[in-house]
JSON list of C-alpha atoms in Angstrom, two decimals:
[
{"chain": "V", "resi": 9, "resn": "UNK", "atom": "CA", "xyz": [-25.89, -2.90, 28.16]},
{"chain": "V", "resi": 10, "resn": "UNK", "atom": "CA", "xyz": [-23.43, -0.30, 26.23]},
{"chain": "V", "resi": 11, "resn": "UNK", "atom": "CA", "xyz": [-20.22, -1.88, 24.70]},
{"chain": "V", "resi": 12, "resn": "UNK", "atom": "CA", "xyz": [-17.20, -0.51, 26.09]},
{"chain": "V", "resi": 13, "resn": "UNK", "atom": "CA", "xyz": [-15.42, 1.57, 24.08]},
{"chain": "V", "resi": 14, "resn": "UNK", "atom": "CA", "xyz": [-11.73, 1.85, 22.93]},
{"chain": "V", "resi": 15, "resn": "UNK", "atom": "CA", "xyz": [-11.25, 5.26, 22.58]},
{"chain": "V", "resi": 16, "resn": "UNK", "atom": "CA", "xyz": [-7.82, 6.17, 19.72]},
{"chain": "V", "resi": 17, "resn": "UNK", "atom": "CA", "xyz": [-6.40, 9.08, 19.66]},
{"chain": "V", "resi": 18, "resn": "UNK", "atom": "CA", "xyz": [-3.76, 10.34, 16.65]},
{"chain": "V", "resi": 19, "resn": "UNK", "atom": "CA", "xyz": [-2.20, 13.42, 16.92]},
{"chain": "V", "resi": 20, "resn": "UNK", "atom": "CA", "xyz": [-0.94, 14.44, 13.61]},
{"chain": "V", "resi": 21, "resn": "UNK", "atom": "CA", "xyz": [1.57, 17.05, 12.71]},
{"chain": "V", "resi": 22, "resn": "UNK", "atom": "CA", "xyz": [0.36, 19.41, 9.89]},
{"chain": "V", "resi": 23, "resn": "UNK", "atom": "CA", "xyz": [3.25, 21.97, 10.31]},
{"chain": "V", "resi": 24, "resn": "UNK", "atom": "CA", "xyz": [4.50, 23.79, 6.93]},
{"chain": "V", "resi": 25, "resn": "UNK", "atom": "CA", "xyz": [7.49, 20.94, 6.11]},
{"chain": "V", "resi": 26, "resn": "UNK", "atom": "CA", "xyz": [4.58, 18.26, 5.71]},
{"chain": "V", "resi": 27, "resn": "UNK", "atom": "CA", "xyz": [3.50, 19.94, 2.77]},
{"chain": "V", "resi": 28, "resn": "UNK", "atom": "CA", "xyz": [3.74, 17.52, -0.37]},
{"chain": "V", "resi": 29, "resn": "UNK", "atom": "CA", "xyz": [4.33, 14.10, -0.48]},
{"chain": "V", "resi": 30, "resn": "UNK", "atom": "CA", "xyz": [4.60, 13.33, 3.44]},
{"chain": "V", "resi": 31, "resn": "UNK", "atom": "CA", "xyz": [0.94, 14.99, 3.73]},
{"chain": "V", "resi": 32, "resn": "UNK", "atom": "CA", "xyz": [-0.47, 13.28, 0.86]},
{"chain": "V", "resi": 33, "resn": "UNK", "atom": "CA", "xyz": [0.97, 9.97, 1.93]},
{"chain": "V", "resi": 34, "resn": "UNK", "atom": "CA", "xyz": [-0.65, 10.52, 5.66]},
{"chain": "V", "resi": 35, "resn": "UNK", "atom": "CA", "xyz": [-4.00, 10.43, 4.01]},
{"chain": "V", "resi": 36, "resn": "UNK", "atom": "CA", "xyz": [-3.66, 7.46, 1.84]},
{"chain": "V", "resi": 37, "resn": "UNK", "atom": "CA", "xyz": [-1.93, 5.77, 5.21]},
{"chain": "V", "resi": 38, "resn": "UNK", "atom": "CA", "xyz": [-5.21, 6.90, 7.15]},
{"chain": "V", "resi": 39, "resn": "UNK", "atom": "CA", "xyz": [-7.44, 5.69, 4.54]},
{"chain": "V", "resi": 40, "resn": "UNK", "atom": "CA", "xyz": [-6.15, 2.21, 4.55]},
{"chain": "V", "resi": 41, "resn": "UNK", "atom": "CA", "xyz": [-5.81, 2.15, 8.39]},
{"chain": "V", "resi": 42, "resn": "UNK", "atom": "CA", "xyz": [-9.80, 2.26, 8.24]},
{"chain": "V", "resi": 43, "resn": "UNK", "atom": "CA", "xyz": [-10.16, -0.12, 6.01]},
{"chain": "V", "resi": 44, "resn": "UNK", "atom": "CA", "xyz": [-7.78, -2.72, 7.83]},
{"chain": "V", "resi": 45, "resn": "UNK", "atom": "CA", "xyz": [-9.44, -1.95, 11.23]},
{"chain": "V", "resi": 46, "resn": "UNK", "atom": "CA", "xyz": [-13.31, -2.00, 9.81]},
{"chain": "V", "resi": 47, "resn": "UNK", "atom": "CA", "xyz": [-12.63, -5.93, 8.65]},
{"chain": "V", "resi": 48, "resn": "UNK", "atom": "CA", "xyz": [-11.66, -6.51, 12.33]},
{"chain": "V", "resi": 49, "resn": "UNK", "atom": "CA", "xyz": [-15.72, -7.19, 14.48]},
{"chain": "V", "resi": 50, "resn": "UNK", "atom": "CA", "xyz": [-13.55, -6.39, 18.05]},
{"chain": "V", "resi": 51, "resn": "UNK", "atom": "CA", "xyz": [-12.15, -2.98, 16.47]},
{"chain": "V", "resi": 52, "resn": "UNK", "atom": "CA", "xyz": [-15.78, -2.53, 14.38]},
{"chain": "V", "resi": 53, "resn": "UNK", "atom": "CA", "xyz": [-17.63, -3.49, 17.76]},
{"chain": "V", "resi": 54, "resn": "UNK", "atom": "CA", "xyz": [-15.55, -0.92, 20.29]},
{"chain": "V", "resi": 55, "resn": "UNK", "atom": "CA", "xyz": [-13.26, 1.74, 18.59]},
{"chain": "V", "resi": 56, "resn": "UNK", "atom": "CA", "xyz": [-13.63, 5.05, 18.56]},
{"chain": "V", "resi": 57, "resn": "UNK", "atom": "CA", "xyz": [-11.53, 7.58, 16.65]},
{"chain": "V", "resi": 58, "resn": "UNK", "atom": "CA", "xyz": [-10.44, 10.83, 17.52]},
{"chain": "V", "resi": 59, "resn": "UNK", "atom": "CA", "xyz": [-7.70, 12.81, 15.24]},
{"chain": "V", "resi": 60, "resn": "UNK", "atom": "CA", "xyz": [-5.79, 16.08, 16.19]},
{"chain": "V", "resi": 61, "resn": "UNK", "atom": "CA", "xyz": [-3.77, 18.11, 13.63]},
{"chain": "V", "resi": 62, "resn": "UNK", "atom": "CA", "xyz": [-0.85, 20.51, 14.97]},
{"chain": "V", "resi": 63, "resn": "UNK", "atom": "CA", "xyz": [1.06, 23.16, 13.23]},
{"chain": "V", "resi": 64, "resn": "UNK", "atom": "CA", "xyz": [1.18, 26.88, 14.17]},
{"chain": "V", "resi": 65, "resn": "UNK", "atom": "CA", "xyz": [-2.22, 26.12, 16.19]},
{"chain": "V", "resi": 66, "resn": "UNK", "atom": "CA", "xyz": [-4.26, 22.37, 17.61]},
{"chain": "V", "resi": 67, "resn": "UNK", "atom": "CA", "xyz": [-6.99, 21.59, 16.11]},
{"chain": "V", "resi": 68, "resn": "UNK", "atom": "CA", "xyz": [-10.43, 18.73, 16.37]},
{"chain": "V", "resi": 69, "resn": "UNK", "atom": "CA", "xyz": [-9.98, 17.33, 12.83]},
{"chain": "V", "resi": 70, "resn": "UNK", "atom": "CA", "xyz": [-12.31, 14.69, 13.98]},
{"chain": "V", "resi": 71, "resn": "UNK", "atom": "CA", "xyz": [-14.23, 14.57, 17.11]},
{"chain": "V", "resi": 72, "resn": "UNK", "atom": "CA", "xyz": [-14.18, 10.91, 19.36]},
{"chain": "V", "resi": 73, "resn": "UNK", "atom": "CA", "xyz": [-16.49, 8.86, 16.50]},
{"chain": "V", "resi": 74, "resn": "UNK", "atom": "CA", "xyz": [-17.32, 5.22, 16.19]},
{"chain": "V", "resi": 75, "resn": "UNK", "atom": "CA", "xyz": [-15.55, 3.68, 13.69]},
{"chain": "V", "resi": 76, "resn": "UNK", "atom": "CA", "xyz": [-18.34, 2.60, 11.21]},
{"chain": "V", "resi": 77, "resn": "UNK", "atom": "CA", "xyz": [-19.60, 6.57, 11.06]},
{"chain": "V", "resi": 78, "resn": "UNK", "atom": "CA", "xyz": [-15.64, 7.98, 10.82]},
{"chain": "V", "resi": 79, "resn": "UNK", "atom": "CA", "xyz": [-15.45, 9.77, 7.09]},
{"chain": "V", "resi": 80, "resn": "UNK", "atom": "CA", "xyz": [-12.24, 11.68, 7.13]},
{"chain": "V", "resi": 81, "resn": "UNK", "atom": "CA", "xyz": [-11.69, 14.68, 4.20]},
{"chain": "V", "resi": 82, "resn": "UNK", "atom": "CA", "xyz": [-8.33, 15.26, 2.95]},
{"chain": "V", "resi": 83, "resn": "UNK", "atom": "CA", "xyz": [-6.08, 16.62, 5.66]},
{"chain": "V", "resi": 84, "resn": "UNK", "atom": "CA", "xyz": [-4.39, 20.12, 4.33]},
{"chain": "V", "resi": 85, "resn": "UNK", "atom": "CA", "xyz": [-0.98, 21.56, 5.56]},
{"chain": "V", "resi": 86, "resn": "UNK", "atom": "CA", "xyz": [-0.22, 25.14, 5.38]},
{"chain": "V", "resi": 87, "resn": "UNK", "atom": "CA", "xyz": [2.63, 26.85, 3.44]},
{"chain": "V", "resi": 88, "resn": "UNK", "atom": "CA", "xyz": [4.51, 27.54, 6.52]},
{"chain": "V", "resi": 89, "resn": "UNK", "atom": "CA", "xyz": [4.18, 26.82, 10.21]},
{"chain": "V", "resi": 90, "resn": "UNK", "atom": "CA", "xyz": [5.75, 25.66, 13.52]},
{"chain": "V", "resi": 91, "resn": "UNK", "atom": "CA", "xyz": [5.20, 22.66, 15.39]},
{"chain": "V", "resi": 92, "resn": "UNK", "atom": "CA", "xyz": [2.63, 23.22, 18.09]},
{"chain": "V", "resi": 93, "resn": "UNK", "atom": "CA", "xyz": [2.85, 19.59, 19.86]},
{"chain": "V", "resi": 94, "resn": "UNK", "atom": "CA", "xyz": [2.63, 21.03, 23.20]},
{"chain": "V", "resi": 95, "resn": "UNK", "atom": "CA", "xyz": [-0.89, 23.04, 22.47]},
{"chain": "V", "resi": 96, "resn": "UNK", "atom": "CA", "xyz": [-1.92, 19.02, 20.54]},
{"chain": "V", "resi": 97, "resn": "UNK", "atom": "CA", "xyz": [-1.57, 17.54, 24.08]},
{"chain": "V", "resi": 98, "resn": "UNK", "atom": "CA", "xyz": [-3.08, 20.43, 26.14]},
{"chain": "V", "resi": 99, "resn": "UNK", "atom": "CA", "xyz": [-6.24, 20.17, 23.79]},
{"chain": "V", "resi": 100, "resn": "UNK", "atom": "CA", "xyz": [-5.87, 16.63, 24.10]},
{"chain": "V", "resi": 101, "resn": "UNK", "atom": "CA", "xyz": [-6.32, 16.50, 27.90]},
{"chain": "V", "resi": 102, "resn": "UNK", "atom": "CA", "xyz": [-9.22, 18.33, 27.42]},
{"chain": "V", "resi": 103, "resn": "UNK", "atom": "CA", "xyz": [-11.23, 16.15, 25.09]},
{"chain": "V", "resi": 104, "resn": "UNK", "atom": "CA", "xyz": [-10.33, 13.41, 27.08]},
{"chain": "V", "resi": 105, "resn": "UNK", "atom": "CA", "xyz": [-11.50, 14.50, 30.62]},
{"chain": "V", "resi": 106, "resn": "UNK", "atom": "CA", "xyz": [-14.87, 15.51, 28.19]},
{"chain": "V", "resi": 107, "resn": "UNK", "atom": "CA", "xyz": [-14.89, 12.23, 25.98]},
{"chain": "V", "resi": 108, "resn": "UNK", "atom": "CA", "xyz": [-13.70, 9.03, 28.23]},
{"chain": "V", "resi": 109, "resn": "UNK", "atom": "CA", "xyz": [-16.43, 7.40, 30.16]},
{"chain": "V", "resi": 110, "resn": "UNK", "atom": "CA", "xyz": [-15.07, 6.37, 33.94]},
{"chain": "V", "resi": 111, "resn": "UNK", "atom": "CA", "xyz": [-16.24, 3.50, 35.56]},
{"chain": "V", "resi": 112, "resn": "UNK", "atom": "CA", "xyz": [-19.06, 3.90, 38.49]},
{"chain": "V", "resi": 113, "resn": "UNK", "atom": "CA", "xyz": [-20.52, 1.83, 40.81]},
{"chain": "V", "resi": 114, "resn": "UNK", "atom": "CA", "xyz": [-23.14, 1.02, 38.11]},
{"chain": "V", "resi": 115, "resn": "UNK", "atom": "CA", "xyz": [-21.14, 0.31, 35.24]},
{"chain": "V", "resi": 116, "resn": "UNK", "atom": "CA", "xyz": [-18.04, -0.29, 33.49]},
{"chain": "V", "resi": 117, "resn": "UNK", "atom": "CA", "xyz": [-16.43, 2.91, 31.74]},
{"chain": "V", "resi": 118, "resn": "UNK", "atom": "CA", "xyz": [-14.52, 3.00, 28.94]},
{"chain": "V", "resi": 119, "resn": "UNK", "atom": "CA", "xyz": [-11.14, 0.65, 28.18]},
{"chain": "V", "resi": 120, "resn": "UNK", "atom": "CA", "xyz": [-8.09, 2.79, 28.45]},
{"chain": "V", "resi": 121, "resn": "UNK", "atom": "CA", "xyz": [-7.88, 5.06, 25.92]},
{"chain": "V", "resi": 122, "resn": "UNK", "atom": "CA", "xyz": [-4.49, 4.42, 22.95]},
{"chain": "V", "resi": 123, "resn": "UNK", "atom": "CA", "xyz": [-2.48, 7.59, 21.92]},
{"chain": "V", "resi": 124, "resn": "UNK", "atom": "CA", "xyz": [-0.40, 7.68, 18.46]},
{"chain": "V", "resi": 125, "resn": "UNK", "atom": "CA", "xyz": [1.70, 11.11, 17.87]},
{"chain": "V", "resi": 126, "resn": "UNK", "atom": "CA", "xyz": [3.40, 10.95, 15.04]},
{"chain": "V", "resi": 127, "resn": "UNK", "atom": "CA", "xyz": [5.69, 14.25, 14.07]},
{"chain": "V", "resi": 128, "resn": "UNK", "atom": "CA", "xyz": [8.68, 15.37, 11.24]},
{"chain": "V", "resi": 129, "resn": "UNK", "atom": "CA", "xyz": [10.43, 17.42, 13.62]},
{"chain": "V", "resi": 130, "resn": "UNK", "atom": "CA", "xyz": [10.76, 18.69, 17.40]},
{"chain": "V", "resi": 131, "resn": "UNK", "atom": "CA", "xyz": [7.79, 20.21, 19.55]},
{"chain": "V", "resi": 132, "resn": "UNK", "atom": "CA", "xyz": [8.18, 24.54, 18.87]},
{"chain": "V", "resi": 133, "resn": "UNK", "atom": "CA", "xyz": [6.32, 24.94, 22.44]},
{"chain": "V", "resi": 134, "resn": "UNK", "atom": "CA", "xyz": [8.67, 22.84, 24.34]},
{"chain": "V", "resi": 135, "resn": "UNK", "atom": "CA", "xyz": [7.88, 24.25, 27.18]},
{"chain": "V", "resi": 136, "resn": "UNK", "atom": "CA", "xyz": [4.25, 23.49, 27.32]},
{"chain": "V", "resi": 137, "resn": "UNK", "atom": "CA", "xyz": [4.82, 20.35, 25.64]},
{"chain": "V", "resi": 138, "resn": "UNK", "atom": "CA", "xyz": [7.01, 19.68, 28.77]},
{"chain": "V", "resi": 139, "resn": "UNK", "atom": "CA", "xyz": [4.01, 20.80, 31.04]},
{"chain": "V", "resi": 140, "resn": "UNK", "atom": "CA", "xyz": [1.40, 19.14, 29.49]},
{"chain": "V", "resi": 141, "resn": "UNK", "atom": "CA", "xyz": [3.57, 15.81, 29.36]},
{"chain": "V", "resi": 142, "resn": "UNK", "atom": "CA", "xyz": [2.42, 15.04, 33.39]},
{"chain": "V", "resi": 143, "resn": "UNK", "atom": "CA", "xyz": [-1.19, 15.57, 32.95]},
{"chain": "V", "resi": 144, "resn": "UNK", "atom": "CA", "xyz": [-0.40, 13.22, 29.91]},
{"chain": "V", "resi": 145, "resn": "UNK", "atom": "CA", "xyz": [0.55, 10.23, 32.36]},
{"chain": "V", "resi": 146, "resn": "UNK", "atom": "CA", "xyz": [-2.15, 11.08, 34.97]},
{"chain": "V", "resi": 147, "resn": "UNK", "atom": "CA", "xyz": [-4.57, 9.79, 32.23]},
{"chain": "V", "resi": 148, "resn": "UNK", "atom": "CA", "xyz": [-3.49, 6.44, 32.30]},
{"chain": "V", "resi": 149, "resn": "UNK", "atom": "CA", "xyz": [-3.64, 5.44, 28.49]},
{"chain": "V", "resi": 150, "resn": "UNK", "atom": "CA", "xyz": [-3.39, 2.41, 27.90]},
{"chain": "V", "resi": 151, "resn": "UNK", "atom": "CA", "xyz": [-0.56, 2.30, 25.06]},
{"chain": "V", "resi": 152, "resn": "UNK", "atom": "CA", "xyz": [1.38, 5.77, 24.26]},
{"chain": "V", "resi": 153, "resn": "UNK", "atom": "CA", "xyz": [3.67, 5.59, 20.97]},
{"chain": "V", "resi": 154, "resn": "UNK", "atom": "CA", "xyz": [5.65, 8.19, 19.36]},
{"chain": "V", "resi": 155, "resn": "UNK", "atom": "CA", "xyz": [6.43, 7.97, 15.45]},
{"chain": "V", "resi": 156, "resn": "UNK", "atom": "CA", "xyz": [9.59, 9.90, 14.63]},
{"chain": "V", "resi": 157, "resn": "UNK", "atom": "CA", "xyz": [9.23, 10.73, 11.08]},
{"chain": "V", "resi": 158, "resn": "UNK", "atom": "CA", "xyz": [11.88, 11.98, 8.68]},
{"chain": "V", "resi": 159, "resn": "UNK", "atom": "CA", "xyz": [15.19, 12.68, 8.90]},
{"chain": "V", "resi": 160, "resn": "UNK", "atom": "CA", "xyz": [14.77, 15.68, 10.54]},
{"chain": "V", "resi": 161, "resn": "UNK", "atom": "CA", "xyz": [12.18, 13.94, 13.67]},
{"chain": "V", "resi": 162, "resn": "UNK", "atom": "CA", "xyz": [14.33, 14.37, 16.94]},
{"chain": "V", "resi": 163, "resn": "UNK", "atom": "CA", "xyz": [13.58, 11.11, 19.40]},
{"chain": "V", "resi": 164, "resn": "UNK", "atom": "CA", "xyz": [14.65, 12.73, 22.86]},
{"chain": "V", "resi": 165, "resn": "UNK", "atom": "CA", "xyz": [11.59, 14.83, 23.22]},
{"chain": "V", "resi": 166, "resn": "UNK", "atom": "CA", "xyz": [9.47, 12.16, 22.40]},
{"chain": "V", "resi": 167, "resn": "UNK", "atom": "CA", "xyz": [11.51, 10.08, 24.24]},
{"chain": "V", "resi": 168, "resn": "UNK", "atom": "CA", "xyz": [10.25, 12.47, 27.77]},
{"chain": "V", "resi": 169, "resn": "UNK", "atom": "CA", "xyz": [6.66, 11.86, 26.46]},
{"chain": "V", "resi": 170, "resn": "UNK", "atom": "CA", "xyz": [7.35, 7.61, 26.14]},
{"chain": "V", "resi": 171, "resn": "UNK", "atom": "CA", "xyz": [9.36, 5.02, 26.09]},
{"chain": "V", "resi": 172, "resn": "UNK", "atom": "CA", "xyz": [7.80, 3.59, 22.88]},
{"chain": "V", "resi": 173, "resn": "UNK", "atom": "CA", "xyz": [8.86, 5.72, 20.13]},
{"chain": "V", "resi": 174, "resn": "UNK", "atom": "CA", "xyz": [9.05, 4.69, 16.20]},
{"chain": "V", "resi": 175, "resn": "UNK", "atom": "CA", "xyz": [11.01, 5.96, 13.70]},
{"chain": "V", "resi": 176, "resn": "UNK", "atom": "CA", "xyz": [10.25, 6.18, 9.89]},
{"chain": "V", "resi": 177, "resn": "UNK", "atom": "CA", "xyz": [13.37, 7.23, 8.05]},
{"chain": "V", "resi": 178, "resn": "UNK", "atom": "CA", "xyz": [11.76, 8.37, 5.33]},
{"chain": "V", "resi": 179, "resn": "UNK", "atom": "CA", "xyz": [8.47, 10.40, 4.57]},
{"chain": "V", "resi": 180, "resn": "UNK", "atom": "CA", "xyz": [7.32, 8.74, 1.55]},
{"chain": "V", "resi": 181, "resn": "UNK", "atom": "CA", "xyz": [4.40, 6.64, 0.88]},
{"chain": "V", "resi": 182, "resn": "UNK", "atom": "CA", "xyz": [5.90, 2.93, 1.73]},
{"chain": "V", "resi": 183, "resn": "UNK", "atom": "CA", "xyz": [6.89, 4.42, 4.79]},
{"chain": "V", "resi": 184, "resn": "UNK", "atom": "CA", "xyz": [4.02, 5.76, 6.10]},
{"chain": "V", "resi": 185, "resn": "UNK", "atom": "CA", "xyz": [1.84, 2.99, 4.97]},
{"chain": "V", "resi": 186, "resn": "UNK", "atom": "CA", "xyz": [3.70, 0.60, 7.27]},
{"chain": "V", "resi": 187, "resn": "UNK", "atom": "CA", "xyz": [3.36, 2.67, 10.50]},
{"chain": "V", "resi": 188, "resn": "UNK", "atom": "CA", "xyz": [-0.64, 2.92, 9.83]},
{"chain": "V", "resi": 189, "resn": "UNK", "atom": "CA", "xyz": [-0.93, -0.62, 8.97]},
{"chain": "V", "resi": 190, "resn": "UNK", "atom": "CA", "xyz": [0.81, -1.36, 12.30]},
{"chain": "V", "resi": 191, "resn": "UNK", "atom": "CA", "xyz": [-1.23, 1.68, 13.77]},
{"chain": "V", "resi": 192, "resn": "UNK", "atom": "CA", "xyz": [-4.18, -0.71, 12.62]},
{"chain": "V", "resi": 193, "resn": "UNK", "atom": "CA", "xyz": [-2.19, -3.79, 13.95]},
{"chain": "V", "resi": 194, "resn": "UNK", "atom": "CA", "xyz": [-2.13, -2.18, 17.29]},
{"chain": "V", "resi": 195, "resn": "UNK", "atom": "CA", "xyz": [-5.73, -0.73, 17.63]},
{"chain": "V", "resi": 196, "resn": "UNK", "atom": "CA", "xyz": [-6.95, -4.23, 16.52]},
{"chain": "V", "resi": 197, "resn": "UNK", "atom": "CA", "xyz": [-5.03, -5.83, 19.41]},
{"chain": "V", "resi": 198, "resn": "UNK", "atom": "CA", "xyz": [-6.24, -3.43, 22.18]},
{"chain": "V", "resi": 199, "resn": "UNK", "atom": "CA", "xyz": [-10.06, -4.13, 20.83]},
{"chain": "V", "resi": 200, "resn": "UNK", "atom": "CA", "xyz": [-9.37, -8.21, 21.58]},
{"chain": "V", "resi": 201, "resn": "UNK", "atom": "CA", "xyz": [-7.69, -7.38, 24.65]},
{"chain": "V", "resi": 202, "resn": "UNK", "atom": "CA", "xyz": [-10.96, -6.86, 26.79]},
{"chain": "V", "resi": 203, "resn": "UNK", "atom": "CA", "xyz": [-10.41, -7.47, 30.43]},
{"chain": "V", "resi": 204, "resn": "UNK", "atom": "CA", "xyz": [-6.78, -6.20, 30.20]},
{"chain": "V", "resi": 205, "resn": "UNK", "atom": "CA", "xyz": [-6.95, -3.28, 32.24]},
{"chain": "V", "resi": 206, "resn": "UNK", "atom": "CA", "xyz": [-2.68, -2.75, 32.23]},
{"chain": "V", "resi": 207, "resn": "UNK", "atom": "CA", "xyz": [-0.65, -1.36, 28.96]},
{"chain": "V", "resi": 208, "resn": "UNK", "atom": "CA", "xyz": [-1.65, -3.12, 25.96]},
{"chain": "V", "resi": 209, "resn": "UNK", "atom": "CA", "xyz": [1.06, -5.03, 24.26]},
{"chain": "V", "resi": 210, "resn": "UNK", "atom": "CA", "xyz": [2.04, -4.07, 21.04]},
{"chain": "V", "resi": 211, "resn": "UNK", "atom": "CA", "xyz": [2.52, -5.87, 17.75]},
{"chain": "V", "resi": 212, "resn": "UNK", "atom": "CA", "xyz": [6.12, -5.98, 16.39]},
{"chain": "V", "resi": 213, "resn": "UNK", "atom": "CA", "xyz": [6.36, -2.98, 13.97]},
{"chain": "V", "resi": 214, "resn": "UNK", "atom": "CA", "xyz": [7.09, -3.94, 10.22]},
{"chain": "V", "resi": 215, "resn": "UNK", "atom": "CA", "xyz": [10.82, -3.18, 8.69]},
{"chain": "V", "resi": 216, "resn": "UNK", "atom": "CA", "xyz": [9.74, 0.32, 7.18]},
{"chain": "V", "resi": 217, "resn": "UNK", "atom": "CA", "xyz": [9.52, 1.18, 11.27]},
{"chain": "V", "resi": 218, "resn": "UNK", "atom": "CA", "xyz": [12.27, 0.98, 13.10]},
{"chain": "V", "resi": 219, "resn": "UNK", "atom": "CA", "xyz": [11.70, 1.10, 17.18]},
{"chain": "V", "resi": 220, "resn": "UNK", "atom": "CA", "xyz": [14.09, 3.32, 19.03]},
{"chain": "V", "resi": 221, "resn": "UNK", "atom": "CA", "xyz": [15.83, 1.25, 22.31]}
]
């Protein structure tokens, strides 16, 4: 019998003000969020990784992969570029309705999949972000958390897509390390949470990220 799977998505924003630092800090925080999570046998044994990059356009940086075969290049921003969080989710919905396995009369699909968006500013398509945000919730992830990152992040439009939302105040490299090491905190608790078939409870987030109530 097939393991279930715990499909992860992170949607990352690669518009033109990530350039620098906050980009290069992303992939050192992604790095070491693989490392954490490939100690862990429940995330090693059932998570799958899927990453999609935003700026003036969405793209598949990395298709739905087990974790022990993910090998992730150094994610590029370009010069300039607007924030294209609405087209993320649309091409998100796709891959999802292609990717997730549904349970049949046979056999168990997969466990609901987790969804990380982490951006520096506000969505430049609001309008389809605002579309998009219903055929979000009529996937049923399991665990939906916004990172608000920067001084210049805005939390109400996250806020529409959920209640969980993060902020980094900063977008330097302590900062971003501690929301992937509690991005690998929380993809290591939904792998031991088999059974759970409700929203998966997250760990407390570490001081460098702050939750917004």
């Amino acid at each position: 019998m097939s393991v279930r799977r715990l499909p992860v998505y992170i949607l990352l924003d690669t518009s033109g003000s990530m350039r620098g630092e906050p980009i290069h800090s992303v992939n050192v925080g992604l790095q070491a969020m693989l490392s954490a999570l490939r100690q862990d046998p429940y995330a090693l044994e059932s998570v799958h990784l899927s990453i999609i990059t935003f700026d003036v356009e969405a793209r598949e940086y990395l298709p739905l992969t087990p974790l022990d075969q993910v090998q992730l290049g150094e994610i590029q921003v370009p010069s300039s570029g607007a924030t294209f969080l609405g087209a993320a989710l649309e091409l998100l919905i796709r891959h999802v309705d292609r990717d997730v396995r549904k349970s049949t009369d046979e056999a168990k699909g997969d466990w609901r999949p987790l969804l990380f968006v982490m951006t520096d500013g506000s969505p430049s398509d609001l309008h389809d972000y605002r579309q998009a945000i219903p055929e979000i919730h009529r996937r049923h992830f399991g665990s939906i958390v916004a990172c608000a990152a920067g001084p210049k992040a805005k939390d109400e439009a996250l806020r529409e897509l959920t209640d969980r939302v993060v902020r980094l105040d900063t977008l330097d490299a302590a900062a971003f390390s501690g929301f992937f090491k509690w991005v690998s905190a929380s993809v290591a608790v939904g792998s031991s949470s088999t059974g759970l078939e409700g929203p998966v409870a997250l760990p407390p987030p570490p001081a460098e990220v702050q939750l917004v109530l």
